[in-house]
Coordinates of C-alpha atoms in Angstrom, one line a residue:
X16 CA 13.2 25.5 68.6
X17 CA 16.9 26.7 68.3
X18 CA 19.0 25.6 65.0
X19 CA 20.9 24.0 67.3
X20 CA 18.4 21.6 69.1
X21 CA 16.5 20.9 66.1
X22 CA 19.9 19.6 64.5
X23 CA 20.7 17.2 67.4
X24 CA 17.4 15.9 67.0
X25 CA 17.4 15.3 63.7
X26 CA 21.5 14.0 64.2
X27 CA 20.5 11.6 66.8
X28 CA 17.7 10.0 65.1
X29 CA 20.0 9.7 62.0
X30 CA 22.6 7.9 64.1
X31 CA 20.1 4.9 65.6
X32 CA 18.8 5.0 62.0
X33 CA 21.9 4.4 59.8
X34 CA 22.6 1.7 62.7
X35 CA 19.6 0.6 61.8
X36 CA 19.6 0.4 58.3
X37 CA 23.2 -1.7 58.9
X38 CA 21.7 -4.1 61.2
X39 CA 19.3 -4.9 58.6
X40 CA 21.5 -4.9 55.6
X41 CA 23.2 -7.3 57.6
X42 CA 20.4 -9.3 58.6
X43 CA 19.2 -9.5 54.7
X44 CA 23.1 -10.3 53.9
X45 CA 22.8 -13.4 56.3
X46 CA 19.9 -14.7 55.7
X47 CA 20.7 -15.1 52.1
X48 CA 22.8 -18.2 53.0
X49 CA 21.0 -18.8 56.2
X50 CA 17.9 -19.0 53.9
X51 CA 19.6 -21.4 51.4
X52 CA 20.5 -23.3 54.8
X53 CA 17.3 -24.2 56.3
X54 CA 15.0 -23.5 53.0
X55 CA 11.5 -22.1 52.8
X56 CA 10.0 -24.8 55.1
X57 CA 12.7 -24.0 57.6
X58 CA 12.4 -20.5 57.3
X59 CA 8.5 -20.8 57.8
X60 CA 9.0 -22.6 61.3
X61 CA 11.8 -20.0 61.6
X62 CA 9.6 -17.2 61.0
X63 CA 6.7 -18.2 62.8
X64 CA 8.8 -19.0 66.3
X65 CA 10.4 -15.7 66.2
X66 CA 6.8 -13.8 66.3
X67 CA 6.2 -16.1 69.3
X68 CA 9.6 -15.1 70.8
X69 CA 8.8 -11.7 69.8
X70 CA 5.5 -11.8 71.3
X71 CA 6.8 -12.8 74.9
X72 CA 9.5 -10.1 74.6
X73 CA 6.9 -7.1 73.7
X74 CA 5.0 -8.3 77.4
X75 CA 7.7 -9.0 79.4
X76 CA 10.1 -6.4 78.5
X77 CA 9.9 -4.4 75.1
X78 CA 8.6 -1.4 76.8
X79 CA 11.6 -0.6 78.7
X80 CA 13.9 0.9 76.7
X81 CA 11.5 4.2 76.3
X82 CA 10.1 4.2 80.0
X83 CA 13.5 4.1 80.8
X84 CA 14.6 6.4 78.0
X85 CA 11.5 9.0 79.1
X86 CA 11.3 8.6 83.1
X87 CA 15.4 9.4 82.8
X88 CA 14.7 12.3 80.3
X89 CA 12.4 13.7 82.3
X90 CA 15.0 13.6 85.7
X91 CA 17.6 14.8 83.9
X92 CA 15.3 17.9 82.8
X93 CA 14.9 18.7 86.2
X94 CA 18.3 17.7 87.8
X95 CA 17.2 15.1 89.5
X96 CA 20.1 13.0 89.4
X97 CA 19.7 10.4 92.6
X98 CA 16.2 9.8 91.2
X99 CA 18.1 9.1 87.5
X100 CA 19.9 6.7 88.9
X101 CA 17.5 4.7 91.5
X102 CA 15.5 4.6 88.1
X103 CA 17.7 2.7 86.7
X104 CA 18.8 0.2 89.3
X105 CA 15.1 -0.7 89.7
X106 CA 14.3 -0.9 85.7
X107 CA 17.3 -3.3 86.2
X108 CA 15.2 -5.2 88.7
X109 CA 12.0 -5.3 86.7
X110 CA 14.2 -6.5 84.1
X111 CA 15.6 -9.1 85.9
X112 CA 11.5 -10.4 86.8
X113 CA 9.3 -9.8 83.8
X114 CA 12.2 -11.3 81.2
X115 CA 12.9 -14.3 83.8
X116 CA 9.4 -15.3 84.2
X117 CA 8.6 -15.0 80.1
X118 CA 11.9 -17.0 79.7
X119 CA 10.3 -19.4 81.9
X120 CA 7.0 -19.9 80.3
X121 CA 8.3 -20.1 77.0
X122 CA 11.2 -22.8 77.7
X123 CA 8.7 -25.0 79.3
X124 CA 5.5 -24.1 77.2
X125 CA 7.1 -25.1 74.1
X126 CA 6.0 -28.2 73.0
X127 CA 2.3 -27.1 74.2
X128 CA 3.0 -24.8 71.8
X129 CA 3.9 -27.4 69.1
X130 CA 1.2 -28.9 69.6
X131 CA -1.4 -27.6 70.4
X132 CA -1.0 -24.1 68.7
X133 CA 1.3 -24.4 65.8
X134 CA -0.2 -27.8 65.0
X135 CA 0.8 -26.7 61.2
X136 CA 4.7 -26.5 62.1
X137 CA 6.8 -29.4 62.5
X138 CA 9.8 -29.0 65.2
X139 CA 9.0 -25.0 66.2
X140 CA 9.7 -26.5 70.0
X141 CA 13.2 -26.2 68.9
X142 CA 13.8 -22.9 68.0
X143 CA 11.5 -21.9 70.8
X144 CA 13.7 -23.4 73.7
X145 CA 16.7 -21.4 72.3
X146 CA 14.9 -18.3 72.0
X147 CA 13.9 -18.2 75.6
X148 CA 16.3 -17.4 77.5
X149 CA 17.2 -14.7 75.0
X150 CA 14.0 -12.9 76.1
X151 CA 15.8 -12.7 79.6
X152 CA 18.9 -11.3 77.9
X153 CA 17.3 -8.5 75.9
X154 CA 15.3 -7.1 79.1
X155 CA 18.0 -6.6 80.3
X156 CA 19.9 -5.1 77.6
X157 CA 16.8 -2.8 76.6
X158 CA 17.0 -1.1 80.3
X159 CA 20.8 -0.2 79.7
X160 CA 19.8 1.5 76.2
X161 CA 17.3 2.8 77.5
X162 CA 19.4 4.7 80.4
X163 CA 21.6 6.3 77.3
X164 CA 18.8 7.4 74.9
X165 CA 17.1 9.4 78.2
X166 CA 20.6 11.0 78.2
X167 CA 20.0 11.7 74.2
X168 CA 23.0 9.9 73.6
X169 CA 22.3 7.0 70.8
X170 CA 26.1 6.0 70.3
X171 CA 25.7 3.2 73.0
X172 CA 22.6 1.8 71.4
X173 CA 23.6 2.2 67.8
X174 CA 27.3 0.7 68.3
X175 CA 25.6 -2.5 69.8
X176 CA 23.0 -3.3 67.7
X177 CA 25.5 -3.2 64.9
X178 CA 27.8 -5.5 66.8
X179 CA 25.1 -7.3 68.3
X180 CA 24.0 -8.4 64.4
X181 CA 27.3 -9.2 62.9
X182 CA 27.6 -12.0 66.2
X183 CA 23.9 -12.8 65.3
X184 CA 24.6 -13.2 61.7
X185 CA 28.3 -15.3 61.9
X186 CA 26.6 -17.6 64.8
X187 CA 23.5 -18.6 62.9
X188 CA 25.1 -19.2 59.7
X189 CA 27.6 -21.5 61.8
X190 CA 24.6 -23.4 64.0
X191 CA 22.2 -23.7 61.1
X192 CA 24.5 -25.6 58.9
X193 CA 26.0 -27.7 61.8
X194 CA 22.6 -28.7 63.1
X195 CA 21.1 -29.8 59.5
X196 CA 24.0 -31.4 58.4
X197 CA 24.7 -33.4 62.0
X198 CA 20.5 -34.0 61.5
X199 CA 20.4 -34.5 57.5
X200 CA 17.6 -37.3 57.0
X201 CA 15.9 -36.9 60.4
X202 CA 12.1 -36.3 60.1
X203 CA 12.6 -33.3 62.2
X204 CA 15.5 -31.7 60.3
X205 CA 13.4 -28.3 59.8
X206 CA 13.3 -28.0 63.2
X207 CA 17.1 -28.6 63.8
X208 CA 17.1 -26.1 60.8
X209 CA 15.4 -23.1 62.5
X210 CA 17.2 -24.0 65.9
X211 CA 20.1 -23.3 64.8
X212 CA 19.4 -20.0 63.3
X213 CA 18.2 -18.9 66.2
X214 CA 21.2 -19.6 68.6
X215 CA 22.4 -16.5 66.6
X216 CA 19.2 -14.4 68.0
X217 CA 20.7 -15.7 71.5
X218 CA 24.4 -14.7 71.6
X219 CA 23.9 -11.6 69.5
X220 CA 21.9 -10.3 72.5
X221 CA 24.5 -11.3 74.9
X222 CA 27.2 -9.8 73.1
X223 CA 24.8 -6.4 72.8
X224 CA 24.7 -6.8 76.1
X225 CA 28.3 -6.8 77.3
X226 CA 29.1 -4.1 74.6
X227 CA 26.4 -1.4 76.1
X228 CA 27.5 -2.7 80.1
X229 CA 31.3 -1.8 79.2
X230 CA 30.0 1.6 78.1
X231 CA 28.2 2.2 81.3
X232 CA 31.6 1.1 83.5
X233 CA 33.2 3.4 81.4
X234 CA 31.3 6.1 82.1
X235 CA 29.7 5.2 85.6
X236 CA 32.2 7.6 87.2
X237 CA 31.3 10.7 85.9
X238 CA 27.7 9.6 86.3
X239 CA 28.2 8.5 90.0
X240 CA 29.7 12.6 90.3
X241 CA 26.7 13.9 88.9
X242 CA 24.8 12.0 91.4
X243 CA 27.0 12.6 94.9
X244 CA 26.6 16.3 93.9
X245 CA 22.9 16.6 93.6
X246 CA 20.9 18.4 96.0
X247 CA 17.9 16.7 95.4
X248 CA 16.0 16.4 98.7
X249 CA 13.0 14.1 98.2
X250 CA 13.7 10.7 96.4
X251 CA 10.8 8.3 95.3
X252 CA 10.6 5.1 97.1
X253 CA 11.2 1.7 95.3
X254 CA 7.6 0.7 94.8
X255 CA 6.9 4.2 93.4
X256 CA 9.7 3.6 90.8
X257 CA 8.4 0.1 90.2
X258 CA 4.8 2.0 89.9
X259 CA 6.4 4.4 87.5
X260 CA 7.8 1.8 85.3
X261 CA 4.4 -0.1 84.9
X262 CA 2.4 3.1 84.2
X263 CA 4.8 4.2 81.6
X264 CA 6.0 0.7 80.4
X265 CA 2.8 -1.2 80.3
X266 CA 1.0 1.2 77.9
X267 CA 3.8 0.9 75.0
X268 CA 3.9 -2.9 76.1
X269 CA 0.0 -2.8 75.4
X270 CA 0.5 -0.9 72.3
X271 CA 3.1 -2.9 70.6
X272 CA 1.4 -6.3 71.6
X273 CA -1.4 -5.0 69.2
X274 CA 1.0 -5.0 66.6
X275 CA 2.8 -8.0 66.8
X276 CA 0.2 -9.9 68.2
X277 CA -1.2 -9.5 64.7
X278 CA 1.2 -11.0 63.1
X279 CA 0.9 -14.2 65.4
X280 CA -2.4 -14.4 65.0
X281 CA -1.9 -14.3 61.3
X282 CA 0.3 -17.3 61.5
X283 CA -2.3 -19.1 63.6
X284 CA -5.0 -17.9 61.3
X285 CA -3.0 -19.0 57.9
X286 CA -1.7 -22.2 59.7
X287 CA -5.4 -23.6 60.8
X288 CA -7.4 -22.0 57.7
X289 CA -5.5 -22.9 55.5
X290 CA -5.3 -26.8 57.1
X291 CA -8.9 -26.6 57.1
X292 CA -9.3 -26.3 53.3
X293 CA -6.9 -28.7 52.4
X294 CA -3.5 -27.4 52.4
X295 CA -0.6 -29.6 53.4
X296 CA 2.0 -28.8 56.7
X297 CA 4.7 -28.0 53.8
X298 CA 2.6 -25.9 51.9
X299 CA 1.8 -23.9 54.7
X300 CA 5.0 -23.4 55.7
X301 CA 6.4 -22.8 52.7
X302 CA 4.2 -19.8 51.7
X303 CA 4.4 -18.6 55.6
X304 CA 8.1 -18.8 54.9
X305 CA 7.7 -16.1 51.6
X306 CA 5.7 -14.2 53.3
X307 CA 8.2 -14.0 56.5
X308 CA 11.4 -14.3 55.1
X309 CA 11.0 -12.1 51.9
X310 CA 8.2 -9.4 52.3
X311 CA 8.2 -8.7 56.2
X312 CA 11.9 -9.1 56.0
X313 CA 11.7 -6.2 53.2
X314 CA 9.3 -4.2 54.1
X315 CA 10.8 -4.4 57.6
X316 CA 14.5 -2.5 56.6
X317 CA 13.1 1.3 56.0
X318 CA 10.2 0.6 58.9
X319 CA 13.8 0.2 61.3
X320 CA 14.1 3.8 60.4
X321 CA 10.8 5.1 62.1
X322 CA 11.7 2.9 65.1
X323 CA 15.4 4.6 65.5
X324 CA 13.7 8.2 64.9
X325 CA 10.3 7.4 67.4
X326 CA 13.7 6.3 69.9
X327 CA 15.9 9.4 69.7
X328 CA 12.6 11.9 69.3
X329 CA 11.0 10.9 72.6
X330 CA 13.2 11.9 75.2
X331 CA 14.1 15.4 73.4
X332 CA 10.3 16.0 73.3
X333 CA 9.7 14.6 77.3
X334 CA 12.1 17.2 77.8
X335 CA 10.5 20.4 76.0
X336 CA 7.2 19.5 77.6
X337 CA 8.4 19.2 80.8
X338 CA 9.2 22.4 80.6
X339 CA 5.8 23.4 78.5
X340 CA 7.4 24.7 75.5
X341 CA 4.4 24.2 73.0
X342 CA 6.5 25.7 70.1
X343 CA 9.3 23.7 70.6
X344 CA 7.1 20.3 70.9
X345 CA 5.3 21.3 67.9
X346 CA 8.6 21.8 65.8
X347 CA 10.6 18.8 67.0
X348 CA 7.1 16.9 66.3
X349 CA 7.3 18.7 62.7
X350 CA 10.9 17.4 62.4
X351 CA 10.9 14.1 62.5
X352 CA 7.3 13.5 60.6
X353 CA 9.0 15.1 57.9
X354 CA 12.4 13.5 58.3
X355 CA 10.6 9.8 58.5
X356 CA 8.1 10.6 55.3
X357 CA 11.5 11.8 53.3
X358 CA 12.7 8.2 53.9
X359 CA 9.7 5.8 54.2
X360 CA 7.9 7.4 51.0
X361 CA 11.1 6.7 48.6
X362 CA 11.5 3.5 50.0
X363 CA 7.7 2.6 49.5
X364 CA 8.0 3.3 45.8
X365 CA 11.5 1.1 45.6
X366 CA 10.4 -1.7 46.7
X367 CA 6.8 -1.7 44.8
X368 CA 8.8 -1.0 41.3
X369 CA 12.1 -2.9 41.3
X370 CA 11.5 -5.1 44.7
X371 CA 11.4 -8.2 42.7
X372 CA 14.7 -7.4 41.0
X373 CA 16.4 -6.8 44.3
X374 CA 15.0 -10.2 46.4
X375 CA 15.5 -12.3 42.8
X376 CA 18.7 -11.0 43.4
X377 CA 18.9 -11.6 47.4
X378 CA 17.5 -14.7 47.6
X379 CA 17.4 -16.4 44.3
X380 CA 16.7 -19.8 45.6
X381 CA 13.4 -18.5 47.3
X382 CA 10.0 -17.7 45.3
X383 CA 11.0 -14.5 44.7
X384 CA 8.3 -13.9 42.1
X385 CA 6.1 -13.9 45.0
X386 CA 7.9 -12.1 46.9
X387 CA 8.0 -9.5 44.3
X388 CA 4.2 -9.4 43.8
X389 CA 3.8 -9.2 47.8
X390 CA 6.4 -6.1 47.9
X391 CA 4.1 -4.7 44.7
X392 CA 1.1 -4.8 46.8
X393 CA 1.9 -4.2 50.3
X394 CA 4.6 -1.4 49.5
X395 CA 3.1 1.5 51.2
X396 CA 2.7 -0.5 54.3
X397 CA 6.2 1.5 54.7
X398 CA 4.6 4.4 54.8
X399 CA 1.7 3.5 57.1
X400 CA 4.0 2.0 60.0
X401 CA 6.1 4.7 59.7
X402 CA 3.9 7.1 60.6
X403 CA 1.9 4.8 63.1
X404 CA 5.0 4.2 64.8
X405 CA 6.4 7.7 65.1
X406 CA 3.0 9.1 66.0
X407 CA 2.5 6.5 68.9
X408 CA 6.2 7.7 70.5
X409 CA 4.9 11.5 70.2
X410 CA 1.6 10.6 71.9
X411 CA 4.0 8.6 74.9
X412 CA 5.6 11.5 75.1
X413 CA 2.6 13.7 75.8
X414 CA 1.4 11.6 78.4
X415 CA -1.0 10.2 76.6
X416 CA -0.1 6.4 77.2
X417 CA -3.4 5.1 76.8
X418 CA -4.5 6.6 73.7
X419 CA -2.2 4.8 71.2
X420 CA -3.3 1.3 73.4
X421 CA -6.9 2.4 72.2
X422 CA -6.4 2.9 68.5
X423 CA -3.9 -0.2 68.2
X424 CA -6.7 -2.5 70.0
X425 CA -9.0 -0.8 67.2
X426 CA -7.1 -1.9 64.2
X427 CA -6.2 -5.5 65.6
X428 CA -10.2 -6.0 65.8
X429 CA -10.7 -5.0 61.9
X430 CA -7.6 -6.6 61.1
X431 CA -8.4 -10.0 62.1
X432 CA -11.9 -9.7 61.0
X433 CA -10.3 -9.1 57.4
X434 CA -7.3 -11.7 57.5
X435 CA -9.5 -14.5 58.1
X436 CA -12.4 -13.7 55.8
X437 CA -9.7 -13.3 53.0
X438 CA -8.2 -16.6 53.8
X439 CA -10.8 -18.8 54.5
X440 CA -13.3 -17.3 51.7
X441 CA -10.9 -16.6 49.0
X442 CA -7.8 -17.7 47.5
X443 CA -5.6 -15.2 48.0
X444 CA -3.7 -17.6 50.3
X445 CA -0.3 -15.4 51.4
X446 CA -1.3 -12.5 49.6
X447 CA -4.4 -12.0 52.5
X448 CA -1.2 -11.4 55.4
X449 CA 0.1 -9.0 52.9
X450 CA -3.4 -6.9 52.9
X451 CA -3.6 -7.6 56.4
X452 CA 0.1 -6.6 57.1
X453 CA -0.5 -3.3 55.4
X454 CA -3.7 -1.9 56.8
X455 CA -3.0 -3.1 59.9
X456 CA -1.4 0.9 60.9
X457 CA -3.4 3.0 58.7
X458 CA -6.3 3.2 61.5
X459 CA -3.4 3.9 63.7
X460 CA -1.8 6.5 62.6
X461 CA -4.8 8.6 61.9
X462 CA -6.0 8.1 65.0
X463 CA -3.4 9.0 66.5
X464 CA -2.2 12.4 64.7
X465 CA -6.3 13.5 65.5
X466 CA -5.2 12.7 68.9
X467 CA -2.0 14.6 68.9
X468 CA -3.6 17.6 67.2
X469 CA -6.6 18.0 70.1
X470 CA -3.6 17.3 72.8
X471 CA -1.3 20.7 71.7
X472 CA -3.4 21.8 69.2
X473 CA -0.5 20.4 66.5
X474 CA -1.5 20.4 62.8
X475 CA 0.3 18.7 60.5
X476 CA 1.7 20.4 57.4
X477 CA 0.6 18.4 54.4
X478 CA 2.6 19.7 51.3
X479 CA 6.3 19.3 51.8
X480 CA 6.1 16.5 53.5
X481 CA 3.7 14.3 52.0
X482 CA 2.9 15.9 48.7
X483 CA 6.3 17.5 47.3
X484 CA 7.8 14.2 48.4
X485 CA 5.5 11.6 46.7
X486 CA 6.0 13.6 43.5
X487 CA 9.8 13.2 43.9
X488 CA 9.6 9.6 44.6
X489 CA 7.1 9.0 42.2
X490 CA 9.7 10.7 39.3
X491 CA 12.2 8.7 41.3
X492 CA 10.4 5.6 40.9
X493 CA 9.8 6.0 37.4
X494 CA 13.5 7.0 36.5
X495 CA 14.7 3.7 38.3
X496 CA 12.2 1.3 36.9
X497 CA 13.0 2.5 33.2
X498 CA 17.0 2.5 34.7
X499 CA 16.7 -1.1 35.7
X500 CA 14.8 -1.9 32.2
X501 CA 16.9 -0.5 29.9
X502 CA 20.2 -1.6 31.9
X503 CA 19.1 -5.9 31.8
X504 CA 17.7 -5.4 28.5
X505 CA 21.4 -4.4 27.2
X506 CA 23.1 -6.6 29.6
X507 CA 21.3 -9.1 30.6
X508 CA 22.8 -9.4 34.4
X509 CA 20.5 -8.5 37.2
X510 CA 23.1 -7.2 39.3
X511 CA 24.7 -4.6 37.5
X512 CA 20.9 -3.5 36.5
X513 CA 20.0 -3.1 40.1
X514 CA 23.1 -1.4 41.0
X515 CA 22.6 0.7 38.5
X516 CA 18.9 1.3 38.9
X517 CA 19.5 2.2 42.8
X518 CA 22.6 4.7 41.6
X519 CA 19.6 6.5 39.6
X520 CA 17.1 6.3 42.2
X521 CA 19.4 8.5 44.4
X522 CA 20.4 11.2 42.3
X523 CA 16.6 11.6 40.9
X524 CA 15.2 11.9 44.2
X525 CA 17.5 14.0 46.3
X526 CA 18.4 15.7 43.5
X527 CA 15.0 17.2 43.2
X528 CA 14.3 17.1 46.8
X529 CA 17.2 19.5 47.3
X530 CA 16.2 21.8 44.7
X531 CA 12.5 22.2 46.1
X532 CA 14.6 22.6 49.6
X533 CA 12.7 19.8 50.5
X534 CA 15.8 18.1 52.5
X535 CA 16.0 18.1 56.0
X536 CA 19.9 18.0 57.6
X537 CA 20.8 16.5 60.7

């Protein structure tokens, strides 16, 4: 793999991930006040409707963006321009009937939902009704980013999810407070609460939407020239396209439902078991709203970083083995492992040592004491998902759809096995969705790099990226706990100890990093 390539690899995935990392400093920023708003009831109802809305989007829609992204990469490769685009026009139309019909279901299964499902939490109908025609939005809008990642341009999908959650964050702010003060005493006024937080969710997709659609207009006339030109004698029909899309899309559909279907089963799980032994609706929600709204929320800000990299590395590899360059696969898979460890490692060992400090700071009307202790526990879940994640792209990318459908379905059996014997035979209460939460992608990802290494023959290299840069997060750890200690203990303000202990933490891990030459540059 030239200098060149491996750069724009690396360059691209570090665009979608700063983007990323802004969209969720943004959404943390938010949902400070948001969280102060609708409190930790509200954000439990919150919380819990979201991985329902989430849920329907994964089946309806969520694989899109990297079919899309990996059927256009793979025209592109071979000039296949008219095909590039009749791809697209029919994603637009798959679009247009798998996020209609979830939209659908959702609107007018909601208060089957409520109560027959989430028995534990009062008003989620709300939220849910808001959040389904959203789902119909975001298909959409997933097809149109997908179009510009299989043309390894990430600009498009970067710029809008940045502007997509500064209109998320300003709207649900606005709502949240309108709704609970207009329903202040009401019996329902959690679910007004958590309504209103997600009309944000609703026009931030729309106004994603319209941001990545004016790019496309304003490029559609080069594109359009790149199609009139083509030479291209056979075309697929439309029912082979819509074939294509279900035998690429349905696998990472499968793959991700695993995932997130975990996390509503958990709520279920928690909800009911924890009904069973005793536990009030408000308890319940409360601890569901820690859980939800301080550790996944957490945990969830370096794991955006593995999604952004598994988005900008697919395409570029579709691309190398379309043409069956094994050397240059094996590199660009080298890459961005490497790249993704030198950020999810680091960020594992912040938030296990000074998470507390950070979410005390964050969200200091919440539990953040348990919050902390959840960060301390279920830190390396960073790692894990990273990995998982990125490893399930490269295997899409191989062709090998199926394989990380397999290993997902895997974990989700052991997982649920485990969640509910820790809640319902112990009292670990939250702290069993945190184990849960975390082991969840460890089967995954091994599974899926011994899959990637008998489908190229790919071994991953061990000692820079894992080893050298645990030791340099561990110093780095170390250096910023002491930091943060000795900085309150003088001062006695939890802000300018955090800001100071995250000043330290950079400069004692990159600074080693780079002296080992253990840094890769986009």
């Amino acid at each position: 793999m030239s200098e060149e390539t491996r750069n724009n690899l690396l360059r691209q995935g570090t665009i979608l991930a700063v983007a990323g990392i802004v969209v969720r400093i943004i959404g943390m920023i938010y949902r400070i006040p948001l969280a102060n708003i609708i409190g930790d009831e509200g954000n439990g109802v919150y919380s819990v409707a979201f991985n329902v809305y989430n849920i329907a989007l994964i089946l309806s829609s969520y694989g899109l963006p990297m079919a899309v992204s990996k059927m256009v990469a793979a025209s592109l490769t071979k000039k296949e321009f008219r095909s590039t685009r009749r791809i697209f026009v029919y994603s637009l139309l798959f679009a247009c009937c798998s996020g209609g019909l979830a939209a659908l279901v959702i609107f007018f299964g909601a208060d089957w939902l409520a109560d027959y499902v989430y028995t534990g939490y009062a008003g989620i109908e709300l939220p849910l009704r808001v959040l389904a025609p959203t789902i119909f939005i975001v298909a959409l809008l997933g097809v149109v980013r997908g179009f510009f990642q299989g043309h390894a341009n990430m600009v498009p999908t970067a710029v809008s999810q940045v502007f997509e959650q500064i209109v998320n964050a300003v709207v649900s702010i606005a709502a949240a407070l309108i709704l609970v003060n207009a329903h202040a005493g009401s019996a329902n006024i959690t679910g007004y609460g958590a309504m209103g937080a997600t009309f944000g969710t609703c026009f931030g997709a729309l106004a994603g939407l319209i941001c990545v659609v004016c790019w496309y207009l304003a490029g559609r006339r080069a594109f359009m020239a790149q199609v009139d030109s083509c030479t291209q004698v056979r075309q697929e029909s439309g029912a082979q396209i819509c074939k294509m899309i279900l035998f690429t899309a349905v696998p990472i559909i499968l793959g991700q439902t695993f995932y997130q279907i975990s996390a509503v089963f958990d709520d279920i799980l928690f909800g009911n078991l924890m009904a069973a032994k005793g536990f009030s609706s408000e308890v319940i929600s409360g601890n569901s709203g820690v859980y939800n709204s301080i550790y996944v929320l957490m945990i969830s800000i370096p794991m955006g970083i593995a999604s952004a990299l598994a988005s900008s590395a697919l395409p570029s590899i579709v691309r190398s083995f379309t043409l069956h360059d094994m050397n240059e696969v094996k590199q660009k898979i080298h890459s961005v492992i490497k790249f993704n460890m030198m950020i999810a490692i680091p960020s594992a060992v912040g938030l296990m040592l000074i998470g507390e400090p950070i979410v005390r700071l964050i969200f200091p009307r919440l539990d953040y004491v348990t919050g902390g202790i959840m960060l301390r526990v279920g830190g390396p879940a960073v790692v894990f998902y990273a990995l998982s994640t990125v490893s399930s792209s490269i295997l899409q990318a191989l062709d090998k759809m199926k394989k990380p459908v397999v290993h997902s379905a895997v974990s989700l059996v052991l997982h649920l096995i485990l969640v509910s014997g820790l809640i319902y035979f112990t009292d670990m209460g939250a702290y069993a969705l945190v184990i849960g939460y975390m082991t969840f992608p460890v089967i995954v990802g091994i599974l899926n790099m011994i899959e990637i290494g008998r489908t190229i023959g790919y071994r991953q290299e061990w000692k820079r990226t894992f080893a050298l840069t645990t030791a340099c997060a561990l110093f780095m750890g170390l250096c910023t706990w002491g930091a943060y200690k000795f900085i309150y203990a003088v001062l006695q303000n939890n802000l300018y100890a955090v800001l100071a202990a995250l000043a330290v933490a950079m400069v004692t891990y990159f600074g080693p990093m780079t002296a080992f030459g253990n840094v890769e540059k986009p």
